[in-house]
Protein backbone atom coordinates (compact mmCIF):
# COMPACT_ATOMS: atom_id res chain seq x y z
CA UNK A 1 0.00 0.00 0.00
CA UNK A 2 1.67 3.16 -1.12
CA UNK A 3 0.22 6.19 0.55
CA UNK A 4 0.20 9.51 -1.26
CA UNK A 5 2.40 12.28 0.08
CA UNK A 6 0.65 15.64 -0.21
CA UNK A 7 2.15 19.10 0.29
CA UNK A 8 -0.41 21.84 0.72
CA UNK A 9 -1.14 25.09 2.55
CA UNK A 10 -3.84 25.08 5.21
CA UNK A 11 -4.89 28.37 6.80
CA UNK A 12 -1.62 29.90 5.66
CA UNK A 13 0.63 27.15 7.04
CA UNK A 14 2.62 24.81 4.84
CA UNK A 15 1.36 21.34 5.74
CA UNK A 16 2.07 17.84 4.54
CA UNK A 17 0.34 14.54 5.11
CA UNK A 18 0.11 11.00 3.83
CA UNK A 19 -3.26 9.76 2.62
CA UNK A 20 -4.92 6.92 0.77
CA UNK A 21 -6.32 7.70 -2.68
CA UNK A 22 -9.85 7.17 -1.36
CA UNK A 23 -9.50 9.59 1.57
CA UNK A 24 -11.47 12.79 1.22
CA UNK A 25 -10.05 16.14 2.23
CA UNK A 26 -12.59 16.07 5.07
CA UNK A 27 -11.19 12.72 6.29
CA UNK A 28 -7.69 14.15 6.23
CA UNK A 29 -8.64 17.34 8.06
CA UNK A 30 -10.56 15.58 10.79
CA UNK A 31 -8.77 12.28 11.26
CA UNK A 32 -5.16 13.16 10.52
CA UNK A 33 -4.74 16.85 11.15
CA UNK A 34 -7.05 17.10 14.17
CA UNK A 35 -8.99 19.91 12.54
CA UNK A 36 -12.42 18.73 13.58
CA UNK A 37 -14.20 22.05 13.00
CA UNK A 38 -15.39 20.91 9.58
CA UNK A 39 -18.23 18.44 10.12
CA UNK A 40 -19.54 15.47 8.19
CA UNK A 41 -23.30 15.75 7.96
CA UNK A 42 -24.06 13.74 4.85
CA UNK A 43 -20.86 12.85 2.94
CA UNK A 44 -22.75 13.47 -0.31
CA UNK A 45 -22.47 17.21 -0.97
CA UNK A 46 -25.94 18.07 0.26
CA UNK A 47 -25.51 19.64 3.70
CA UNK A 48 -22.48 21.95 3.52
CA UNK A 49 -21.29 21.16 7.07
CA UNK A 50 -17.87 20.27 5.59
CA UNK A 51 -17.50 23.56 3.66
CA UNK A 52 -13.94 24.85 3.19
CA UNK A 53 -12.28 27.16 0.68
CA UNK A 54 -10.00 25.50 -1.88
CA UNK A 55 -7.91 27.95 -3.91
CA UNK A 56 -10.36 30.69 -2.96
CA UNK A 57 -13.55 28.79 -3.86
CA UNK A 58 -16.12 27.25 -1.57
CA UNK A 59 -16.28 23.47 -1.87
CA UNK A 60 -17.64 20.54 0.09
CA UNK A 61 -14.51 18.92 1.52
CA UNK A 62 -16.38 15.60 1.57
CA UNK A 63 -16.36 15.75 -2.25
CA UNK A 64 -12.65 16.56 -2.64
CA UNK A 65 -9.97 13.88 -2.43
CA UNK A 66 -7.18 14.58 0.04
CA UNK A 67 -4.71 13.96 -2.77
CA UNK A 68 -6.28 16.73 -4.86
CA UNK A 69 -5.05 19.36 -2.38
CA UNK A 70 -1.42 18.97 -3.54
CA UNK A 71 -0.02 22.47 -4.10
CA UNK A 72 -3.34 24.15 -3.36
CA UNK A 73 -4.46 26.44 -0.56
CA UNK A 74 -7.13 25.28 1.86
CA UNK A 75 -8.98 27.53 4.29
CA UNK A 76 -11.02 26.01 7.08
CA UNK A 77 -13.05 27.29 10.02
CA UNK A 78 -9.93 26.91 12.19
CA UNK A 79 -8.37 29.82 10.30
CA UNK A 80 -11.31 32.18 10.68
CA UNK A 81 -10.50 33.79 14.04
CA UNK A 82 -7.38 35.94 14.29
CA UNK A 83 -5.75 34.35 17.33
CA UNK A 84 -8.15 34.98 20.20
CA UNK A 85 -10.11 37.58 18.24
CA UNK A 86 -13.22 36.14 16.67
CA UNK A 87 -14.31 37.17 13.18
CA UNK A 88 -17.37 39.48 13.40
CA UNK A 89 -19.51 36.69 11.95
CA UNK A 90 -18.35 34.29 14.66
CA UNK A 91 -18.94 36.83 17.42
CA UNK A 92 -22.40 37.73 16.15
CA UNK A 93 -23.46 34.10 15.66
CA UNK A 94 -22.78 33.63 19.38
CA UNK A 95 -24.24 36.95 20.55
CA UNK A 96 -27.39 36.63 18.46
CA UNK A 97 -27.82 32.90 19.06
CA UNK A 98 -27.74 31.98 15.38
CA UNK A 99 -26.96 28.39 16.31
CA UNK A 100 -28.33 25.59 18.42
CA UNK A 101 -26.50 22.27 18.14
CA UNK A 102 -23.75 23.94 16.10
CA UNK A 103 -23.10 21.17 13.58
CA UNK A 104 -23.96 23.38 10.61
CA UNK A 105 -22.24 26.47 12.06
CA UNK A 106 -18.62 26.05 10.85
CA UNK A 107 -19.77 25.44 7.27
CA UNK A 108 -22.17 28.36 7.38
CA UNK A 109 -19.51 30.69 8.79
CA UNK A 110 -16.97 29.73 6.11
CA UNK A 111 -19.59 30.17 3.38
CA UNK A 112 -20.92 33.46 4.79
CA UNK A 113 -17.42 34.91 5.14
CA UNK A 114 -16.73 34.09 1.49
CA UNK A 115 -19.98 35.78 0.47
CA UNK A 116 -19.21 38.98 2.40
CA UNK A 117 -15.72 39.13 0.89
CA UNK A 118 -17.24 38.95 -2.59
CA UNK A 119 -20.28 41.07 -1.86
CA UNK A 120 -20.20 43.26 1.27
CA UNK A 121 -23.83 44.33 0.80
CA UNK A 122 -25.92 41.28 -0.17
CA UNK A 123 -29.71 41.27 -0.18
CA UNK A 124 -31.60 38.78 1.94
CA UNK A 125 -32.40 36.80 -1.20
CA UNK A 126 -28.73 36.69 -2.16
CA UNK A 127 -27.77 35.41 1.29
CA UNK A 128 -30.48 32.74 1.17
CA UNK A 129 -29.41 31.50 -2.27
CA UNK A 130 -25.70 31.62 -1.39
CA UNK A 131 -26.35 29.48 1.70
CA UNK A 132 -28.84 27.11 0.03
CA UNK A 133 -26.24 24.34 0.22
CA UNK A 134 -25.85 24.73 3.99
CA UNK A 135 -28.57 22.82 5.76
CA UNK A 136 -29.53 23.51 9.36
CA UNK A 137 -31.71 21.06 11.27
CA UNK A 138 -32.24 23.31 14.28
CA UNK A 139 -32.64 27.03 13.77
CA UNK A 140 -35.17 27.43 10.97
CA UNK A 141 -32.57 29.65 9.24
CA UNK A 142 -34.11 32.97 10.21
CA UNK A 143 -31.53 33.90 12.84
CA UNK A 144 -28.72 32.73 10.57
CA UNK A 145 -29.82 34.90 7.67
CA UNK A 146 -30.50 37.90 9.88
CA UNK A 147 -27.15 37.58 11.61
CA UNK A 148 -25.29 37.44 8.30
CA UNK A 149 -27.14 40.57 7.10
CA UNK A 150 -26.53 42.42 10.37
CA UNK A 151 -22.86 41.47 10.35
CA UNK A 152 -22.54 42.67 6.77
CA UNK A 153 -23.98 46.05 7.80
CA UNK A 154 -21.70 46.21 10.82
CA UNK A 155 -18.61 45.39 8.74
CA UNK A 156 -19.52 48.00 6.14
CA UNK A 157 -19.90 50.56 8.91
CA UNK A 158 -16.51 49.69 10.37
CA UNK A 159 -14.72 49.83 7.03
CA UNK B 1 -7.37 2.63 -6.02
CA UNK B 2 -4.68 4.72 -7.66
CA UNK B 3 -4.81 8.49 -7.98
CA UNK B 4 -3.20 9.95 -11.11
CA UNK B 5 -2.59 13.55 -12.12
CA UNK B 6 -1.49 13.50 -15.76
CA UNK B 7 -0.06 16.77 -17.03
CA UNK B 8 -0.85 16.17 -20.71
CA UNK B 9 -3.78 14.88 -22.76
CA UNK B 10 -1.58 12.08 -24.13
CA UNK B 11 -0.61 10.92 -20.65
CA UNK B 12 -4.29 10.90 -19.62
CA UNK B 13 -5.43 8.86 -22.62
CA UNK B 14 -2.54 6.42 -22.09
CA UNK B 15 -3.61 5.89 -18.47
CA UNK B 16 -7.24 5.43 -19.49
CA UNK B 17 -6.39 3.07 -22.35
CA UNK B 18 -4.19 0.91 -20.12
CA UNK B 19 -6.77 0.41 -17.37
CA UNK B 20 -10.42 -0.40 -18.08
CA UNK B 21 -11.29 0.28 -14.43
CA UNK B 22 -9.98 3.85 -14.47
CA UNK B 23 -12.37 6.80 -14.18
CA UNK B 24 -11.95 10.43 -15.13
CA UNK B 25 -12.23 12.93 -12.27
CA UNK B 26 -13.31 16.49 -13.05
CA UNK B 27 -15.21 18.25 -10.25
CA UNK B 28 -16.01 14.98 -8.51
CA UNK B 29 -19.53 16.04 -7.54
CA UNK B 30 -20.98 12.91 -9.12
CA UNK B 31 -17.95 10.63 -9.07
CA UNK B 32 -17.04 11.08 -5.40
CA UNK B 33 -20.64 10.72 -4.25
CA UNK B 34 -20.83 7.38 -6.05
CA UNK B 35 -17.38 6.33 -4.86
CA UNK B 36 -18.21 7.11 -1.24
CA UNK B 37 -21.54 5.35 -1.51
CA UNK B 38 -19.76 2.22 -2.75
CA UNK B 39 -21.64 2.26 -6.07
CA UNK B 40 -18.41 2.22 -8.05
CA UNK B 41 -14.96 0.81 -7.30
CA UNK B 42 -12.58 2.29 -9.83
CA UNK B 43 -9.05 0.89 -9.99
CA UNK B 44 -7.77 4.39 -10.66
CA UNK B 45 -9.03 7.95 -10.63
CA UNK B 46 -7.53 10.17 -13.34
CA UNK B 47 -7.69 13.82 -12.28
CA UNK B 48 -7.73 15.89 -15.49
CA UNK B 49 -7.61 19.29 -13.77
CA UNK B 50 -3.81 19.63 -14.01
CA UNK B 51 -3.70 19.21 -17.77
CA UNK B 52 -2.74 22.45 -19.49
CA UNK B 53 -5.65 24.30 -21.12
CA UNK B 54 -8.28 22.17 -19.42
CA UNK B 55 -9.44 25.08 -17.26
CA UNK B 56 -9.51 27.75 -20.01
CA UNK B 57 -12.43 29.59 -21.62
CA UNK B 58 -11.33 30.96 -25.01
CA UNK B 59 -12.89 32.51 -28.10
CA UNK B 60 -12.55 30.46 -31.28
CA UNK B 61 -13.98 31.17 -34.75
CA UNK B 62 -16.48 33.59 -33.22
CA UNK B 63 -17.67 30.91 -30.81
CA UNK B 64 -16.46 29.75 -27.41
CA UNK B 65 -14.35 26.81 -26.28
CA UNK B 66 -14.76 25.78 -22.66
CA UNK B 67 -12.22 23.40 -21.12
CA UNK B 68 -13.52 20.20 -19.56
CA UNK B 69 -12.26 21.21 -16.11
CA UNK B 70 -13.87 24.68 -16.00
CA UNK B 71 -16.13 24.82 -12.92
CA UNK B 72 -19.64 26.16 -13.54
CA UNK B 73 -19.06 29.05 -11.10
CA UNK B 74 -16.24 30.29 -13.34
CA UNK B 75 -18.61 30.27 -16.33
CA UNK B 76 -21.07 32.37 -14.31
CA UNK B 77 -18.35 34.94 -13.63
CA UNK B 78 -17.32 35.19 -17.31
CA UNK B 79 -19.04 38.26 -18.78
CA UNK B 80 -18.21 37.49 -22.42
CA UNK B 81 -19.52 33.95 -22.26
CA UNK B 82 -22.64 35.04 -20.39
CA UNK B 83 -23.41 37.69 -22.98
CA UNK B 84 -22.89 35.24 -25.86
CA UNK B 85 -24.77 32.24 -24.43
CA UNK B 86 -26.91 33.28 -21.45
CA UNK B 87 -28.98 30.10 -21.66
CA UNK B 88 -25.98 27.77 -21.55
CA UNK B 89 -24.56 29.65 -18.57
CA UNK B 90 -27.87 29.69 -16.70
CA UNK B 91 -28.21 25.91 -17.15
CA UNK B 92 -24.69 25.39 -15.82
CA UNK B 93 -25.32 27.73 -12.89
CA UNK B 94 -28.43 25.83 -11.80
CA UNK B 95 -26.37 22.78 -10.84
CA UNK B 96 -26.26 22.30 -7.07
CA UNK B 97 -25.24 24.78 -4.41
CA UNK B 98 -22.52 27.43 -4.19
CA UNK B 99 -20.16 24.70 -2.96
CA UNK B 100 -21.07 22.32 -5.81
CA UNK B 101 -20.74 25.19 -8.33
CA UNK B 102 -17.12 25.69 -7.27
CA UNK B 103 -16.28 22.20 -8.55
CA UNK B 104 -18.88 20.87 -11.00
CA UNK B 105 -18.29 20.98 -14.76
CA UNK B 106 -20.60 20.87 -17.80
CA UNK B 107 -18.61 17.97 -19.24
CA UNK B 108 -18.97 16.01 -15.99
CA UNK B 109 -22.70 16.71 -16.12
CA UNK B 110 -22.79 15.43 -19.71
CA UNK B 111 -20.58 12.36 -19.16
CA UNK B 112 -22.49 11.38 -16.04
CA UNK B 113 -25.26 10.77 -18.59
CA UNK B 114 -28.12 11.40 -16.19
CA UNK B 115 -31.34 12.19 -18.10
CA UNK B 116 -31.87 15.33 -15.98
CA UNK B 117 -28.45 17.01 -16.27
CA UNK B 118 -29.22 20.73 -16.15
CA UNK B 119 -26.42 21.95 -18.41
CA UNK B 120 -27.12 19.52 -21.24
CA UNK B 121 -30.32 20.80 -22.97
CA UNK B 122 -28.87 24.27 -23.54
CA UNK B 123 -25.70 22.76 -25.03
CA UNK B 124 -27.83 20.63 -27.36
CA UNK B 125 -29.98 23.62 -28.37
CA UNK B 126 -26.78 25.59 -29.01
CA UNK B 127 -25.60 22.92 -31.44
CA UNK B 128 -22.53 22.45 -29.24
CA UNK B 129 -19.92 19.78 -29.85
CA UNK B 130 -17.30 18.24 -27.61
CA UNK B 131 -13.70 17.48 -28.48
CA UNK B 132 -12.71 13.97 -27.53
CA UNK B 133 -9.12 12.82 -27.10
CA UNK B 134 -8.22 9.16 -27.34
CA UNK B 135 -5.38 6.83 -28.17
CA UNK B 136 -6.12 7.36 -31.90
CA UNK B 137 -6.13 11.17 -31.71
CA UNK B 138 -8.96 13.65 -31.40
CA UNK B 139 -12.47 13.85 -32.82
CA UNK B 140 -15.34 16.34 -32.51
CA UNK B 141 -18.80 14.98 -31.72
CA UNK B 142 -22.18 16.73 -31.27
CA UNK B 143 -23.15 16.93 -27.58
CA UNK B 144 -26.40 15.06 -28.24
CA UNK B 145 -24.44 11.98 -29.37
CA UNK B 146 -22.51 11.62 -26.08
CA UNK B 147 -25.19 10.22 -23.76
CA UNK B 148 -26.70 6.93 -24.92
CA UNK B 149 -28.90 5.93 -21.99
CA UNK B 150 -28.89 6.61 -18.24
CA UNK B 151 -25.27 6.30 -17.09
CA UNK B 152 -23.94 5.28 -20.53
CA UNK B 153 -21.93 7.37 -23.00
CA UNK B 154 -20.59 6.79 -26.49
CA UNK B 155 -16.98 7.37 -25.38
CA UNK B 156 -14.67 4.49 -26.31
CA UNK B 157 -11.99 2.97 -24.09
CA UNK B 158 -9.13 5.37 -23.50
CA UNK B 159 -11.18 8.40 -24.56
CA UNK B 160 -12.15 11.47 -22.58
CA UNK B 161 -13.66 14.86 -23.37
CA UNK B 162 -11.21 17.77 -23.39
CA UNK B 163 -13.55 20.69 -24.16
CA UNK B 164 -16.98 21.89 -25.26
CA UNK B 165 -17.39 24.18 -28.26
CA UNK B 166 -20.30 26.62 -28.59
CA UNK B 167 -20.46 27.76 -32.22
CA UNK B 168 -20.68 31.38 -33.38
CA UNK B 169 -24.22 32.75 -33.73
CA UNK B 170 -25.44 35.53 -35.99
CA UNK B 171 -26.58 38.88 -34.55
CA UNK B 172 -30.06 38.86 -32.96
CA UNK B 173 -29.56 35.42 -31.40
CA UNK B 174 -30.03 34.24 -27.87
CA UNK B 175 -31.00 31.30 -25.72
CA UNK B 176 -32.64 30.36 -22.42
CA UNK B 177 -32.92 27.36 -20.11
CA UNK B 178 -35.65 26.77 -17.54
CA UNK B 179 -36.28 23.82 -15.28
CA UNK B 180 -39.08 22.78 -12.98
CA UNK B 181 -38.17 21.57 -9.50
CA UNK B 182 -40.41 21.31 -6.43
CA UNK B 183 -38.03 23.49 -4.38
CA UNK B 184 -36.29 26.75 -5.29
CA UNK B 185 -32.74 25.34 -5.16
CA UNK B 186 -30.78 22.11 -4.87
CA UNK B 187 -33.03 19.63 -6.61
CA UNK B 188 -33.08 17.42 -9.71
CA UNK B 189 -35.04 18.72 -12.71
CA UNK B 190 -38.48 17.18 -13.17
CA UNK B 191 -38.41 18.78 -16.62
CA UNK B 192 -35.80 21.04 -18.21
CA UNK B 193 -36.13 22.96 -21.48
CA UNK B 194 -33.71 25.03 -23.56
CA UNK B 195 -34.56 27.20 -26.56
CA UNK B 196 -32.00 28.79 -28.89
CA UNK B 197 -33.20 31.39 -31.45
CA UNK B 198 -31.79 33.50 -34.27
CA UNK B 199 -34.01 36.29 -35.62
CA UNK B 200 -34.32 38.04 -38.97
CA UNK B 201 -33.97 41.83 -39.10
CA UNK B 202 -37.77 42.19 -38.95
CA UNK B 203 -37.88 40.25 -35.70
CA UNK B 204 -39.25 37.00 -37.11
CA UNK B 205 -37.59 33.76 -36.06
CA UNK B 206 -35.08 32.57 -38.65
CA UNK B 207 -33.64 29.57 -36.85
CA UNK B 208 -34.77 27.73 -33.73
CA UNK B 209 -33.63 24.80 -31.61
CA UNK B 210 -35.59 23.28 -28.75
CA UNK B 211 -34.22 20.68 -26.35
CA UNK B 212 -35.88 18.87 -23.45
CA UNK B 213 -34.26 17.20 -20.43
CA UNK B 214 -35.56 14.70 -17.85
CA UNK B 215 -38.45 13.49 -20.01
CA UNK B 216 -36.72 10.59 -21.81
CA UNK B 217 -33.78 8.23 -21.18
CA UNK B 218 -31.54 10.95 -22.60
CA UNK B 219 -31.73 14.59 -23.60
CA UNK B 220 -34.08 15.27 -26.58
CA UNK B 221 -33.67 17.54 -29.58
CA UNK B 222 -37.20 18.48 -30.70
CA UNK B 223 -37.16 19.84 -34.26
CA UNK B 224 -41.00 19.71 -34.53
CA UNK B 225 -41.23 22.15 -31.63
CA UNK B 226 -38.57 24.39 -33.13
CA UNK B 227 -40.36 24.40 -36.50
CA UNK B 228 -43.45 25.90 -34.85
CA UNK B 229 -41.49 29.08 -34.16
CA UNK B 230 -39.94 29.64 -37.59
CA UNK B 231 -41.30 32.80 -39.25
CA UNK B 232 -43.16 33.87 -36.10
CA UNK B 233 -42.50 36.61 -33.62
CA UNK B 234 -43.28 34.13 -30.83
CA UNK B 235 -46.92 35.21 -30.81
CA UNK B 236 -49.46 33.15 -28.85
CA UNK B 237 -50.42 30.88 -31.76
CA UNK B 238 -46.78 29.95 -32.45
CA UNK B 239 -46.11 29.40 -28.75
CA UNK B 240 -49.20 27.20 -28.53
CA UNK B 241 -47.98 25.06 -31.43
CA UNK B 242 -44.52 24.90 -29.82
CA UNK B 243 -46.01 23.75 -26.50
CA UNK B 244 -48.14 21.09 -28.18
CA UNK B 245 -45.12 19.72 -30.05
CA UNK B 246 -42.96 19.71 -26.89
CA UNK B 247 -45.67 17.90 -24.92
CA UNK B 248 -46.01 15.33 -27.69
CA UNK B 249 -42.26 14.73 -27.90
CA UNK B 250 -41.81 14.10 -24.17
CA UNK B 251 -41.78 10.41 -23.22
CA UNK B 252 -41.20 10.62 -19.47
CA UNK B 253 -41.57 8.04 -16.73
CA UNK B 254 -43.79 8.16 -13.67
CA UNK B 255 -41.87 8.54 -10.44
CA UNK B 256 -42.18 10.14 -7.03
CA UNK B 257 -41.14 13.48 -8.48
CA UNK B 258 -43.72 13.71 -11.24
CA UNK B 259 -46.26 11.73 -13.23
CA UNK B 260 -46.13 11.20 -16.98
CA UNK B 261 -49.08 13.56 -17.57
CA UNK B 262 -47.57 16.28 -15.39
CA UNK B 263 -44.14 16.05 -16.99
CA UNK B 264 -45.62 16.20 -20.49
CA UNK B 265 -47.70 19.22 -19.59
CA UNK B 266 -44.75 20.99 -17.94
CA UNK B 267 -42.63 20.31 -21.05
CA UNK B 268 -45.03 22.48 -23.02
CA UNK B 269 -45.22 25.17 -20.35
CA UNK B 270 -41.45 25.47 -20.02
CA UNK B 271 -40.91 25.44 -23.80
CA UNK B 272 -43.29 28.37 -24.11
CA UNK B 273 -41.61 30.35 -21.31
CA UNK B 274 -38.08 29.56 -22.48
CA UNK B 275 -38.97 30.59 -26.06
CA UNK B 276 -40.35 33.93 -24.84
CA UNK B 277 -37.27 34.54 -22.75
CA UNK B 278 -34.86 33.64 -25.56
CA UNK B 279 -36.89 35.84 -27.95
CA UNK B 280 -36.77 38.85 -25.59
CA UNK B 281 -33.04 38.39 -25.18
CA UNK B 282 -32.49 38.07 -28.94
CA UNK B 283 -34.48 41.25 -29.57
CA UNK B 284 -32.43 43.04 -26.92
CA UNK B 285 -29.32 42.52 -29.02
CA UNK B 286 -30.67 44.93 -31.62
CA UNK B 287 -30.29 47.99 -29.45
C1 LIG C 1 -25.51 18.39 -3.71
C2 LIG C 1 -25.53 18.15 -5.20
C3 LIG C 1 -26.46 18.80 -5.99
C4 LIG C 1 -26.51 18.59 -7.36
N1 LIG C 1 -27.45 19.27 -8.10
C5 LIG C 1 -27.50 19.08 -9.44
C6 LIG C 1 -28.45 19.82 -10.22
O1 LIG C 1 -29.20 20.66 -9.71
N2 LIG C 1 -28.48 19.58 -11.57
C7 LIG C 1 -27.65 18.68 -12.16
O2 LIG C 1 -27.72 18.53 -13.37
N3 LIG C 1 -26.73 17.98 -11.44
C8 LIG C 1 -26.64 18.16 -10.10
N4 LIG C 1 -25.71 17.46 -9.37
C9 LIG C 1 -24.85 16.48 -10.02
C10 LIG C 1 -23.44 16.98 -10.41
O3 LIG C 1 -23.06 18.07 -9.61
C11 LIG C 1 -23.36 17.39 -11.89
O4 LIG C 1 -23.72 16.32 -12.71
C12 LIG C 1 -21.97 17.93 -12.26
O5 LIG C 1 -22.06 18.70 -13.42
C13 LIG C 1 -20.93 16.85 -12.48
O6 LIG C 1 -19.72 17.46 -12.87
P1 LIG C 1 -18.33 17.07 -12.20
O7 LIG C 1 -17.29 17.86 -12.88
O8 LIG C 1 -18.40 17.22 -10.74
O9 LIG C 1 -18.24 15.54 -12.61
P2 LIG C 1 -17.44 14.31 -11.99
O10 LIG C 1 -18.10 13.84 -10.77
O11 LIG C 1 -16.00 14.62 -11.92
O12 LIG C 1 -17.69 13.27 -13.17
C14 LIG C 1 -18.99 12.79 -13.50
C15 LIG C 1 -18.87 11.61 -14.45
O13 LIG C 1 -18.39 12.02 -15.71
C16 LIG C 1 -17.14 11.44 -16.00
N5 LIG C 1 -16.32 12.53 -16.56
C17 LIG C 1 -16.05 13.73 -15.98
N6 LIG C 1 -15.34 14.50 -16.80
C18 LIG C 1 -15.12 13.76 -17.93
C19 LIG C 1 -14.42 14.01 -19.14
N7 LIG C 1 -13.80 15.18 -19.34
N8 LIG C 1 -14.40 13.04 -20.08
C20 LIG C 1 -15.03 11.87 -19.85
N9 LIG C 1 -15.70 11.56 -18.72
C21 LIG C 1 -15.75 12.50 -17.77
C22 LIG C 1 -16.61 10.91 -14.68
O14 LIG C 1 -15.74 9.81 -14.85
C23 LIG C 1 -17.89 10.54 -13.98
O15 LIG C 1 -18.35 9.30 -14.41
C24 LIG C 1 -25.61 17.68 -7.98
C25 LIG C 1 -24.66 17.02 -7.18
C26 LIG C 1 -24.60 17.26 -5.81
C27 LIG C 1 -23.55 16.57 -4.98
S1 LIG D 1 -20.72 16.38 4.72
FE1 LIG D 1 -20.06 17.38 2.95
S2 LIG D 1 -21.87 18.30 2.23
FE2 LIG D 1 -22.59 17.15 3.90
S1 LIG E 1 -27.69 24.55 14.65
FE1 LIG E 1 -28.07 22.44 14.57
S2 LIG E 1 -27.91 22.06 12.44
FE2 LIG E 1 -27.81 24.17 12.51
PDB file of N, CA and C and ligand atoms in Angstrom, chain A residues 98-105 108 135-141 144, ligand 3:
ATOM      1  N   UNK A  98     -27.404  32.491  16.718  1.00  0.00           N
ATOM      2  CA  UNK A  98     -27.735  31.983  15.384  1.00  0.00           C
ATOM      3  C   UNK A  98     -27.339  30.510  15.241  1.00  0.00           C
ATOM      4  N   UNK A  99     -27.264  29.817  16.361  1.00  0.00           N
ATOM      5  CA  UNK A  99     -26.963  28.386  16.307  1.00  0.00           C
ATOM      6  C   UNK A  99     -27.596  27.686  17.493  1.00  0.00           C
ATOM      7  N   UNK A 100     -27.851  26.397  17.295  1.00  0.00           N
ATOM      8  CA  UNK A 100     -28.329  25.592  18.423  1.00  0.00           C
ATOM      9  C   UNK A 100     -27.346  24.452  18.663  1.00  0.00           C
ATOM     10  N   UNK A 101     -27.449  23.353  17.897  1.00  0.00           N
ATOM     11  CA  UNK A 101     -26.496  22.270  18.141  1.00  0.00           C
ATOM     12  C   UNK A 101     -25.107  22.608  17.617  1.00  0.00           C
ATOM     13  N   UNK A 102     -25.045  23.475  16.583  1.00  0.00           N
ATOM     14  CA  UNK A 102     -23.752  23.936  16.097  1.00  0.00           C
ATOM     15  C   UNK A 102     -23.100  23.106  15.013  1.00  0.00           C
ATOM     16  N   UNK A 103     -23.723  22.020  14.599  1.00  0.00           N
ATOM     17  CA  UNK A 103     -23.097  21.170  13.576  1.00  0.00           C
ATOM     18  C   UNK A 103     -22.981  21.910  12.237  1.00  0.00           C
ATOM     19  N   UNK A 104     -23.980  22.688  11.897  1.00  0.00           N
ATOM     20  CA  UNK A 104     -23.959  23.385  10.607  1.00  0.00           C
ATOM     21  C   UNK A 104     -23.097  24.644  10.653  1.00  0.00           C
ATOM     22  N   UNK A 105     -22.791  25.119  11.887  1.00  0.00           N
ATOM     23  CA  UNK A 105     -22.239  26.466  12.055  1.00  0.00           C
ATOM     24  C   UNK A 105     -20.884  26.694  11.364  1.00  0.00           C
ATOM     25  N   UNK A 108     -21.437  27.126   7.683  1.00  0.00           N
ATOM     26  CA  UNK A 108     -22.166  28.359   7.381  1.00  0.00           C
ATOM     27  C   UNK A 108     -21.252  29.565   7.545  1.00  0.00           C
ATOM     28  N   UNK A 135     -27.325  23.191   5.088  1.00  0.00           N
ATOM     29  CA  UNK A 135     -28.568  22.818   5.763  1.00  0.00           C
ATOM     30  C   UNK A 135     -28.415  22.964   7.274  1.00  0.00           C
ATOM     31  N   UNK A 136     -29.499  23.400   7.902  1.00  0.00           N
ATOM     32  CA  UNK A 136     -29.531  23.506   9.358  1.00  0.00           C
ATOM     33  C   UNK A 136     -30.792  22.807   9.858  1.00  0.00           C
ATOM     34  N   UNK A 137     -30.595  21.845  10.755  1.00  0.00           N
ATOM     35  CA  UNK A 137     -31.713  21.065  11.273  1.00  0.00           C
ATOM     36  C   UNK A 137     -32.434  21.794  12.410  1.00  0.00           C
ATOM     37  N   UNK A 138     -31.736  22.775  13.010  1.00  0.00           N
ATOM     38  CA  UNK A 138     -32.239  23.311  14.280  1.00  0.00           C
ATOM     39  C   UNK A 138     -32.915  24.683  14.190  1.00  0.00           C
ATOM     40  N   UNK A 139     -32.262  25.635  13.534  1.00  0.00           N
ATOM     41  CA  UNK A 139     -32.641  27.031  13.771  1.00  0.00           C
ATOM     42  C   UNK A 139     -33.834  27.529  12.967  1.00  0.00           C
ATOM     43  N   UNK A 140     -34.142  26.870  11.858  1.00  0.00           N
ATOM     44  CA  UNK A 140     -35.170  27.429  10.974  1.00  0.00           C
ATOM     45  C   UNK A 140     -34.624  28.555  10.109  1.00  0.00           C
ATOM     46  N   UNK A 141     -33.312  28.749  10.135  1.00  0.00           N
ATOM     47  CA  UNK A 141     -32.574  29.651   9.241  1.00  0.00           C
ATOM     48  C   UNK A 141     -32.734  31.136   9.518  1.00  0.00           C
ATOM     49  N   UNK A 144     -29.967  32.820  11.346  1.00  0.00           N
ATOM     50  CA  UNK A 144     -28.717  32.734  10.573  1.00  0.00           C
ATOM     51  C   UNK A 144     -28.691  33.836   9.518  1.00  0.00           C
TER      52      UNK A 144
HETATM   53  S1  LIG C   3     -27.685  24.550  14.652  1.00  0.00           S
HETATM   54 FE1  LIG C   3     -28.068  22.441  14.575  1.00  0.00          FE
HETATM   55  S2  LIG C   3     -27.913  22.056  12.441  1.00  0.00           S
HETATM   56 FE2  LIG C   3     -27.808  24.170  12.513  1.00  0.00          FE
END
